[in-house]
Tab-separated table of C-alpha atoms in Angstrom:
chain	number	residue	atom	x	y	z
G	247	MET	CA	-36.263	-80.820	-24.717
G	248	ASN	CA	-36.702	-80.096	-21.036
G	249	ASP	CA	-35.385	-83.578	-19.884
G	250	ASP	CA	-32.406	-83.003	-21.991
G	251	VAL	CA	-31.658	-79.500	-20.451
G	252	LYS	CA	-32.320	-81.167	-17.044
G	253	ARG	CA	-29.742	-83.863	-17.728
G	254	LEU	CA	-27.162	-81.048	-18.743
G	255	LEU	CA	-27.817	-79.194	-15.450
G	256	ALA	CA	-27.376	-82.401	-13.467
G	257	ALA	CA	-24.189	-82.942	-15.309
G	258	ALA	CA	-23.069	-79.330	-14.224
G	259	LEU	CA	-23.546	-80.141	-10.745
G	260	ASN	CA	-20.571	-82.727	-10.901
G	261	GLU	CA	-22.103	-84.812	-8.127
G	262	GLU	CA	-18.808	-86.803	-7.865
G	263	SER	CA	-17.066	-83.839	-6.264
G	264	PRO	CA	-17.199	-83.907	-2.499
G	265	PRO	CA	-19.959	-81.483	-1.130
G	266	MET	CA	-18.887	-78.472	0.870
G	267	THR	CA	-19.457	-79.588	4.564
G	268	TYR	CA	-21.804	-77.270	6.774
G	269	ASP	CA	-23.404	-77.380	10.168
G	270	PRO	CA	-27.050	-76.224	10.257
G	271	ASN	CA	-26.221	-74.370	13.530
G	272	ASP	CA	-24.138	-72.120	11.622
G	273	ASP	CA	-27.171	-70.987	9.675
G	274	VAL	CA	-29.318	-70.598	13.022
G	275	ALA	CA	-26.208	-68.562	14.360
G	276	ARG	CA	-26.291	-66.221	11.105
G	277	GLY	CA	-29.906	-65.922	11.439
G	278	ARG	CA	-29.681	-64.891	15.052
G	279	ARG	CA	-27.061	-62.294	14.377
G	280	SER	CA	-29.211	-60.855	11.642
G	281	VAL	CA	-32.184	-60.602	14.211
G	282	ALA	CA	-29.909	-58.789	16.667
G	283	ARG	CA	-28.679	-56.295	14.078
G	284	ARG	CA	-32.315	-55.484	13.062
G	285	ARG	CA	-33.309	-55.018	16.667
G	286	THR	CA	-30.364	-52.834	17.435
G	287	ALA	CA	-31.254	-50.580	14.204
G	288	ILE	CA	-34.615	-50.356	15.309
G	289	VAL	CA	-33.910	-49.268	18.645
G	290	SER	CA	-31.276	-46.664	17.392
G	291	GLY	CA	-33.724	-45.509	14.886
G	292	ALA	CA	-36.451	-45.088	17.528
G	293	ALA	CA	-33.908	-43.160	19.841
G	294	VAL	CA	-32.901	-40.836	16.867
G	295	ALA	CA	-36.561	-40.261	15.929
G	296	ALA	CA	-37.405	-39.137	19.587
G	297	LEU	CA	-34.351	-36.780	19.804
G	298	LEU	CA	-35.182	-35.130	16.469
G	299	ALA	CA	-38.822	-34.844	17.220
G	300	GLY	CA	-37.979	-33.130	20.538
G	301	GLY	CA	-35.396	-31.073	18.833
G	302	GLY	CA	-37.605	-30.081	15.921
G	303	ALA	CA	-40.367	-28.805	18.162
G	304	TRP	CA	-37.742	-26.694	20.095
G	305	ALA	CA	-36.259	-25.322	16.618
G	306	ALA	CA	-39.934	-24.450	15.716
G	307	LEU	CA	-40.180	-22.267	18.697
G	308	GLY	CA	-36.921	-20.749	18.012
G	309	SER	CA	-37.827	-19.815	14.348
G	310	THR	CA	-40.148	-16.973	15.226
G	311	ASP	CA	-39.049	-13.453	14.631
G	312	THR	CA	-36.536	-12.915	17.492
G	313	GLY	CA	-33.544	-11.574	15.658
G	314	ARG	CA	-31.917	-14.755	15.243
G	315	ALA	CA	-29.728	-15.425	12.042
G	316	PRO	CA	-31.728	-17.208	9.373
G	317	ALA	CA	-31.822	-21.128	9.693
G	318	THR	CA	-29.566	-23.075	7.510
G	319	ALA	CA	-31.012	-25.068	4.529
G	320	VAL	CA	-30.792	-28.191	6.681
G	321	GLU	CA	-32.473	-26.696	9.775
G	322	GLN	CA	-35.120	-25.135	7.302
G	323	ARG	CA	-35.949	-28.563	5.843
G	324	SER	CA	-36.248	-30.235	9.119
G	325	VAL	CA	-38.440	-27.529	10.962
G	326	PRO	CA	-41.934	-28.779	11.380
G	327	SER	CA	-44.707	-26.491	11.580
G	328	THR	CA	-46.488	-26.399	15.075
G	329	THR	CA	-49.883	-26.115	13.435
G	330	THR	CA	-49.638	-29.298	11.274
G	331	ALA	CA	-48.905	-32.844	12.342
G	332	PRO	CA	-45.529	-33.869	13.580
G	333	ALA	CA	-43.156	-34.276	10.665
G	334	GLU	CA	-41.226	-37.397	10.038
G	335	PRO	CA	-37.783	-37.294	11.597
G	336	ALA	CA	-35.452	-35.160	9.464
G	337	VAL	CA	-32.449	-36.734	7.825
G	338	GLN	CA	-29.688	-34.592	6.778
G	339	GLN	CA	-28.569	-35.068	3.058
G	340	ILE	CA	-24.926	-34.884	2.507
G	341	THR	CA	-24.438	-31.976	0.003
G	342	LEU	CA	-22.552	-32.118	-3.179
G	343	VAL	CA	-19.584	-29.933	-3.672
G	344	ALA	CA	-17.458	-29.295	-6.660
G	345	TYR	CA	-14.731	-31.801	-7.527
G	346	THR	CA	-11.434	-30.151	-8.126
G	347	GLY	CA	-8.977	-33.075	-7.848
G	348	LYS	CA	-7.311	-35.111	-10.319
G	349	GLN	CA	-10.007	-36.866	-12.721
G	350	PRO	CA	-10.103	-40.674	-12.747
G	351	LYS	CA	-9.561	-43.013	-15.439
G	352	GLY	CA	-12.631	-43.753	-17.562
G	353	TYR	CA	-14.650	-40.926	-16.148
G	354	ARG	CA	-15.196	-37.154	-15.640
G	355	VAL	CA	-16.777	-35.921	-12.290
G	356	LYS	CA	-18.228	-32.570	-11.607
G	357	GLN	CA	-19.349	-33.106	-7.959
G	358	VAL	CA	-18.605	-35.365	-4.992
G	359	PRO	CA	-20.317	-35.540	-1.501
G	360	ASP	CA	-18.811	-32.994	0.953
G	361	GLY	CA	-16.029	-34.831	2.723
G	362	TRP	CA	-15.696	-37.589	0.254
G	363	GLU	CA	-12.985	-38.308	-2.202
G	364	ILE	CA	-12.386	-40.296	-5.382
G	365	GLN	CA	-10.882	-43.493	-4.259
G	366	GLY	CA	-10.041	-45.031	-7.598
G	367	GLY	CA	-11.226	-45.584	-10.981
G	368	THR	CA	-10.564	-48.344	-13.554
G	369	SER	CA	-11.777	-48.897	-17.070
G	370	SER	CA	-15.230	-50.042	-15.824
G	371	SER	CA	-15.698	-48.719	-12.323
G	372	LEU	CA	-15.373	-45.659	-10.294
G	373	VAL	CA	-15.469	-45.669	-6.371
G	374	ILE	CA	-15.943	-42.593	-4.303
G	375	ALA	CA	-15.592	-42.805	-0.378
G	376	PRO	CA	-15.472	-40.719	2.735
G	377	LYS	CA	-12.065	-39.178	3.069
G	378	ASP	CA	-11.828	-40.823	6.589
G	379	ALA	CA	-12.970	-44.268	5.410
G	380	ALA	CA	-10.987	-47.094	6.967
G	381	ASP	CA	-11.584	-49.045	3.856
G	382	LYS	CA	-8.978	-47.688	1.348
G	383	ASP	CA	-9.605	-50.564	-1.257
G	384	PRO	CA	-10.930	-49.256	-4.587
G	385	ASN	CA	-12.128	-52.711	-5.419
G	386	SER	CA	-14.458	-52.844	-2.332
G	387	PHE	CA	-17.841	-50.903	-2.933
G	388	VAL	CA	-19.389	-51.367	0.633
G	389	ASP	CA	-20.500	-47.961	2.133
G	390	LYS	CA	-19.261	-46.202	-0.866
G	391	ILE	CA	-20.490	-44.777	-4.084
G	392	ALA	CA	-19.768	-46.949	-7.070
G	393	VAL	CA	-20.254	-45.965	-10.672
G	394	LEU	CA	-20.089	-49.000	-12.871
G	395	SER	CA	-20.554	-49.506	-16.751
G	396	THR	CA	-23.197	-52.126	-16.733
G	397	SER	CA	-22.482	-55.564	-18.310
G	398	SER	CA	-22.944	-55.586	-22.041
G	399	ASP	CA	-24.949	-58.804	-21.602
G	400	ALA	CA	-27.349	-57.232	-19.214
G	401	PRO	CA	-30.765	-57.986	-20.700
G	402	PRO	CA	-32.339	-54.775	-22.075
G	403	GLU	CA	-35.361	-54.832	-19.814
G	404	SER	CA	-33.187	-54.975	-16.800
G	405	LEU	CA	-31.824	-51.505	-17.644
G	406	THR	CA	-35.154	-49.705	-17.353
G	407	GLU	CA	-36.410	-51.150	-14.246
G	408	GLY	CA	-37.368	-48.892	-11.488
G	409	THR	CA	-38.858	-45.526	-11.045
G	410	PRO	CA	-38.061	-42.932	-13.924
G	411	VAL	CA	-35.951	-39.995	-12.789
G	412	PRO	CA	-34.485	-37.342	-14.913
G	413	VAL	CA	-30.698	-37.326	-15.165
G	414	GLY	CA	-29.780	-34.287	-16.992
G	415	SER	CA	-31.302	-34.605	-20.453
G	416	VAL	CA	-31.929	-38.375	-20.267
G	417	THR	CA	-34.109	-40.614	-18.108
G	418	GLY	CA	-32.723	-42.703	-15.391
G	419	TYR	CA	-34.207	-45.615	-13.370
G	420	TYR	CA	-34.057	-45.736	-9.557
G	421	ARG	CA	-34.522	-48.466	-7.253
G	422	LYS	CA	-33.816	-49.427	-3.868
G	423	THR	CA	-31.939	-52.468	-3.080
G	424	GLU	CA	-30.940	-54.272	0.110
G	425	GLY	CA	-28.007	-51.930	1.590
G	426	GLY	CA	-28.645	-49.092	-0.839
G	427	GLN	CA	-29.988	-47.516	-3.959
G	428	ILE	CA	-29.145	-47.675	-7.668
G	429	LEU	CA	-29.828	-45.389	-10.476
G	430	THR	CA	-29.377	-46.743	-14.122
G	431	TYR	CA	-29.211	-44.461	-17.004
G	432	GLN	CA	-27.588	-44.266	-20.277
G	433	ASP	CA	-24.676	-41.969	-20.472
G	434	LYS	CA	-25.228	-39.505	-23.281
G	435	ALA	CA	-21.657	-38.946	-24.501
G	436	SER	CA	-20.570	-42.593	-24.704
G	437	GLY	CA	-23.957	-44.176	-25.000
G	438	ARG	CA	-23.026	-46.675	-22.238
G	439	TRP	CA	-25.593	-47.687	-19.542
G	440	VAL	CA	-24.233	-46.854	-16.259
G	441	ASP	CA	-25.221	-48.057	-12.710
G	442	VAL	CA	-24.697	-45.475	-9.929
G	443	GLN	CA	-24.792	-47.378	-6.394
G	444	VAL	CA	-25.241	-45.273	-3.467
G	445	PRO	CA	-25.005	-46.354	0.172
G	446	GLY	CA	-27.674	-45.526	2.737
G	447	GLN	CA	-25.579	-43.276	4.898
G	448	LEU	CA	-25.713	-40.418	2.405
G	449	ASN	CA	-29.520	-40.199	2.997
G	450	TRP	CA	-29.768	-39.159	-0.574
G	451	ASP	CA	-33.316	-39.190	-2.336
G	452	ALA	CA	-33.669	-40.062	-6.065
G	453	ALA	CA	-33.280	-36.432	-7.154
G	454	ARG	CA	-29.989	-35.940	-5.318
G	455	ILE	CA	-28.626	-39.207	-6.833
G	456	ALA	CA	-29.470	-38.040	-10.253
G	457	GLU	CA	-27.945	-34.548	-9.726
G	458	PHE	CA	-24.842	-36.370	-8.862
G	459	ALA	CA	-25.053	-38.740	-11.791
G	460	ALA	CA	-25.663	-35.655	-14.153
G	461	GLY	CA	-22.209	-34.748	-13.352
G	462	VAL	CA	-20.596	-37.842	-14.256
G	463	THR	CA	-19.399	-38.529	-17.782
G	464	VAL	CA	-18.073	-41.876	-19.223
G	465	VAL	CA	-15.017	-41.254	-21.300
G	466	GLY	CA	-12.181	-42.992	-23.070
G	467	GLY	CA	-14.141	-46.378	-23.789
G	468	ALA	CA	-14.827	-47.478	-20.240
G	469	GLY	CA	-15.611	-51.179	-20.277
G	470	ASP	CA	-18.020	-53.700	-18.949
G	471	SER	CA	-18.312	-54.513	-15.356
G	472	HIS	CA	-19.070	-58.189	-14.773
G	473	GLY	CA	-20.869	-59.658	-11.740
O	289	MET	CA	-43.303	-71.272	20.492
O	290	HIS	CA	-40.098	-70.980	22.535
O	291	ARG	CA	-37.044	-69.710	20.625
O	292	ARG	CA	-35.123	-72.736	21.119
O	293	THR	CA	-37.873	-75.049	19.623
O	294	LEU	CA	-38.070	-72.748	16.681
O	295	ASP	CA	-34.344	-72.868	16.261
O	296	ALA	CA	-34.404	-76.473	16.425
O	297	GLU	CA	-37.018	-76.800	13.945
O	298	PHE	CA	-35.242	-74.207	11.529
O	299	ALA	CA	-31.973	-76.397	12.084
O	300	GLY	CA	-34.038	-79.547	10.948
O	301	PHE	CA	-35.423	-77.674	7.814
O	302	VAL	CA	-31.837	-76.684	6.927
O	303	ARG	CA	-30.551	-80.203	7.541
O	304	GLU	CA	-33.507	-81.731	5.302
O	305	HIS	CA	-33.120	-79.183	2.481
O	306	ARG	CA	-29.877	-77.449	2.364
O	307	THR	CA	-28.176	-79.818	-0.087
O	308	ASP	CA	-30.897	-79.261	-2.658
O	309	LEU	CA	-30.931	-75.595	-2.125
O	310	VAL	CA	-27.037	-75.606	-2.659
O	311	ARG	CA	-27.641	-77.371	-5.843
O	312	THR	CA	-30.040	-74.921	-7.130
O	313	ALA	CA	-27.887	-72.007	-6.066
O	314	ARG	CA	-24.698	-73.535	-7.825
O	315	LEU	CA	-26.705	-73.657	-11.069
O	316	LEU	CA	-27.681	-69.841	-10.726
O	317	ALA	CA	-24.118	-69.229	-9.967
O	318	GLY	CA	-22.905	-70.873	-13.203
O	319	GLY	CA	-21.306	-73.739	-11.063
O	320	ASP	CA	-19.269	-71.296	-8.787
O	321	PRO	CA	-19.570	-73.163	-5.344
O	322	HIS	CA	-18.579	-70.169	-3.455
O	323	ARG	CA	-20.977	-67.936	-4.886
O	324	ALA	CA	-23.835	-70.676	-4.345
O	325	GLU	CA	-22.748	-70.643	-0.549
O	326	ASP	CA	-23.292	-67.248	-0.435
O	327	LEU	CA	-26.599	-67.327	-2.221
O	328	VAL	CA	-27.892	-69.920	0.143
O	329	GLN	CA	-26.578	-68.267	3.216
O	330	THR	CA	-28.190	-65.011	2.480
O	331	ALA	CA	-31.497	-66.701	1.859
O	332	LEU	CA	-31.388	-68.957	4.992
O	333	VAL	CA	-30.691	-65.942	7.116
O	334	ARG	CA	-33.899	-64.111	5.592
O	335	ALA	CA	-35.733	-67.482	6.097
O	336	TYR	CA	-34.563	-67.785	9.735
O	337	VAL	CA	-35.852	-64.051	10.227
O	338	ALA	CA	-39.217	-64.936	8.775
O	339	TRP	CA	-39.427	-68.294	10.118
O	340	GLY	CA	-42.377	-67.765	12.627
O	341	ARG	CA	-44.367	-66.786	9.557
O	342	ILE	CA	-43.106	-69.098	6.689
O	343	ARG	CA	-43.084	-72.279	8.822
O	344	GLU	CA	-46.796	-72.285	8.491
O	345	ASN	CA	-46.666	-72.417	4.874
O	346	ASP	CA	-47.505	-75.650	3.047
O	347	TYR	CA	-44.057	-75.383	1.307
O	348	PRO	CA	-41.487	-73.267	3.039
O	349	VAL	CA	-38.577	-74.562	0.981
O	350	ALA	CA	-40.353	-72.682	-1.992
O	351	TYR	CA	-39.819	-69.448	-0.051
O	352	VAL	CA	-36.236	-69.944	0.469
O	353	ARG	CA	-35.774	-71.135	-3.222
O	354	ARG	CA	-37.280	-67.692	-4.298
O	355	SER	CA	-35.219	-65.993	-1.921
O	356	ILE	CA	-32.068	-67.576	-3.378
O	357	VAL	CA	-33.415	-66.489	-7.057
O	358	ASN	CA	-33.833	-62.887	-5.571
O	359	ALA	CA	-30.264	-62.975	-4.079
O	360	HIS	CA	-28.920	-64.056	-7.377
O	361	ILE	CA	-30.805	-61.331	-9.308
O	362	ASP	CA	-29.946	-58.650	-6.742
O	363	GLU	CA	-26.192	-59.661	-6.652
O	364	SER	CA	-26.084	-59.490	-10.612
O	365	ARG	CA	-27.346	-55.947	-10.393
O	366	ARG	CA	-24.324	-54.740	-7.941
O	367	PRO	CA	-21.298	-56.320	-9.246
O	368	TRP	CA	-18.196	-56.664	-6.991
O	369	TRP	CA	-19.992	-55.987	-3.533
O	370	ARG	CA	-17.081	-57.576	-1.557
O	371	ARG	CA	-18.038	-60.042	1.031
O	372	GLU	CA	-14.697	-61.084	1.906
O	373	ARG	CA	-13.291	-60.184	5.236
O	374	SER	CA	-9.588	-60.324	6.270
O	375	THR	CA	-8.999	-62.988	8.826
O	376	ALA	CA	-6.110	-64.218	10.978
O	377	PHE	CA	-6.508	-67.747	9.632
O	378	LEU	CA	-6.004	-69.075	6.254
O	379	PRO	CA	-9.297	-70.828	4.619
O	380	GLU	CA	-9.044	-74.637	4.412
O	381	PRO	CA	-7.588	-75.602	1.080
O	382	SER	CA	-10.436	-76.529	-1.347
O	383	VAL	CA	-10.657	-79.981	-2.910
O	384	PRO	CA	-10.328	-79.804	-6.707
O	385	ALA	CA	-13.226	-81.205	-8.552
O	386	PRO	CA	-12.465	-84.355	-10.363
O	387	HIS	CA	-12.054	-83.776	-14.160
O	388	ASP	CA	-15.446	-83.876	-15.905
O	389	GLY	CA	-15.645	-82.697	-19.403
O	390	LEU	CA	-19.378	-82.487	-19.926
O	391	GLY	CA	-19.785	-80.969	-16.407
O	392	GLU	CA	-17.180	-78.293	-16.919
O	393	ALA	CA	-18.589	-77.632	-20.293
O	394	VAL	CA	-22.108	-77.058	-19.100
O	395	ARG	CA	-20.956	-74.917	-16.188
O	396	ALA	CA	-18.814	-72.811	-18.546
O	397	ALA	CA	-21.947	-72.694	-20.924
O	398	LEU	CA	-24.272	-71.552	-17.947
O	399	ALA	CA	-21.879	-69.042	-16.683
O	400	ALA	CA	-21.905	-67.526	-20.386
O	401	LEU	CA	-25.428	-66.636	-20.014
O	402	PRO	CA	-26.782	-63.460	-18.555
O	403	PRO	CA	-27.896	-63.849	-14.977
O	404	LYS	CA	-31.578	-63.460	-15.510
O	405	MET	CA	-31.386	-65.763	-18.648
O	406	ARG	CA	-29.701	-68.322	-16.460
O	407	ALA	CA	-32.312	-68.147	-13.824
O	408	VAL	CA	-35.117	-68.647	-16.350
O	409	VAL	CA	-33.256	-71.910	-17.304
O	410	VAL	CA	-32.903	-73.174	-13.709
O	411	LEU	CA	-36.414	-72.300	-12.868
O	412	ARG	CA	-38.013	-73.712	-15.805
O	413	HIS	CA	-35.803	-76.934	-16.293
O	414	TRP	CA	-34.278	-77.734	-12.927
O	415	LEU	CA	-37.052	-76.491	-10.486
O	416	ASP	CA	-39.612	-77.305	-13.122
O	417	LEU	CA	-41.648	-74.220	-12.689
O	418	SER	CA	-44.376	-73.201	-15.263
O	419	VAL	CA	-43.872	-70.170	-17.444
O	420	GLU	CA	-46.357	-68.371	-15.247
O	421	GLN	CA	-44.525	-69.270	-12.135
O	422	THR	CA	-41.286	-68.244	-13.553
O	423	ALA	CA	-42.714	-64.885	-14.712
O	424	GLU	CA	-43.982	-64.291	-11.144
O	425	TRP	CA	-40.736	-65.248	-9.605
O	426	LEU	CA	-38.568	-63.010	-11.858
O	427	GLY	CA	-41.013	-60.079	-11.918
O	428	CYS	CA	-41.270	-60.104	-15.707
O	429	THR	CA	-43.947	-61.143	-18.373
O	430	GLU	CA	-44.545	-64.639	-19.514
O	431	GLY	CA	-43.559	-63.502	-23.185
O	432	THR	CA	-40.100	-62.599	-21.554
O	433	VAL	CA	-39.817	-65.942	-19.956
O	434	LYS	CA	-40.508	-67.753	-23.204
O	435	SER	CA	-38.218	-65.730	-25.146
O	436	GLN	CA	-35.491	-65.775	-22.659
O	437	ASN	CA	-35.719	-69.644	-22.386
O	438	ALA	CA	-35.677	-70.104	-26.198
O	439	LYS	CA	-32.491	-67.740	-26.434
O	440	ALA	CA	-30.897	-69.728	-23.526
O	441	VAL	CA	-31.731	-73.192	-24.914
O	442	ALA	CA	-30.329	-72.167	-28.331
O	443	LYS	CA	-27.203	-70.694	-26.862
O	444	LEU	CA	-26.629	-73.749	-24.587
O	445	ARG	CA	-26.958	-75.926	-27.712
O	446	HIS	CA	-24.572	-73.630	-29.570
O	447	LEU	CA	-21.862	-73.691	-26.941
O	448	LEU	CA	-22.090	-77.338	-26.211
O	449	ALA	CA	-22.479	-78.894	-29.528
O	450	PRO	CA	-19.768	-77.306	-32.033
O	451	GLU	CA	-21.086	-77.348	-35.695
O	452	GLY	CA	-20.910	-80.883	-37.122
O	453	ALA	CA	-20.339	-82.474	-33.790
O	454	PRO	CA	-23.257	-84.746	-32.192
O	455	PRO	CA	-25.075	-82.948	-29.242
O	456	PRO	CA	-24.078	-84.325	-25.902
O	457	VAL	CA	-27.623	-85.442	-25.019
O	458	PRO	CA	-30.050	-87.248	-27.329
O	459	ALA	CA	-32.075	-84.861	-29.575
O	460	VAL	CA	-35.777	-84.349	-28.956
O	461	PRO	CA	-37.620	-87.032	-30.677
O	462	SER	CA	-39.929	-85.514	-33.423
O	463	GLY	CA	-43.554	-85.022	-32.449
O	464	ARG	CA	-42.751	-84.505	-28.747
O	465	ARG	CA	-44.218	-81.246	-27.505
O	466	SER	CA	-41.860	-78.973	-25.521
O	467	ARG	CA	-43.311	-76.874	-22.784
């Protein structure tokens, strides 16, 4: 049986067709660029961490009873105690605000990140991006929130991979991927499984993604997305 | 080791193994040569970053193959991540593949399989991995590998051999054990 399948796979490769040309040096160049990007990210992250560590200590000194106005929620979250070990650098989560615009096709949305807008919706996808995003293409998901109805041919076990997270009254499954985070859950109203893909720049944790997802409803027979 | 020496060594590795890596990636991508190239490029970038470590392995190509499979599975979970970028130059026109009935049929049948099921077929039947190795690569149980493989083979047979027509490859002789 295996040899038969192997012969079929060999036939699928259609060896008679001319192979795509390549230069190994192109792969070396791509690798070098990746290394350079990682080094830049590490240096940038270290610089930000140093600034925040210094700013956190300064904020802690300022939080004593001096008659100052109460700190905002973000400052409170990021103020480390001076009697405990230094806290990790604070990251500011972009908050959710009520969505009051026109509802997109296929979905109902209650909240969006502050400063973000619904860029487009189809029968199988919903894209939310910063209002000042240069990329206005609703078919491009890079650095945007994408809400997608999962493919109907997705293996059942793939839908529950990840850390369980409550999404309203159902259980979602959260995992990190290269470039972002994904929360998969079954929309209660429609019964469809939904992927919520979130870019890293929102600095959202699983709970915040779940809070956003709980406000999204699939309506009108939103269809499959296929990869 | 000097960076230039590592780069030359990596380029030699690519020269030796790239064609086979692309073939594996094409099967995972259901025959799509452009998606396959994306998978291979992604995996080779990862390999380059880790080259100082993986070059000491007995079999560094296995690392890259596994990276291709991971990229394939990751991509299947995030449909429509656009990789295209607008350029000032038009890409070279692709050379159309010669007409090949069986090859086209198999590619279409492969593409009809869900991504993880297709990966099971490629790992078990193209790379000849064991059930245990396949389960480890895909992060699932051996039982899942066996059931996915059985379903995949059944589906391929159904798609490639319409009812009443002889199968495109010789049937397995009776008494021969399958893996």
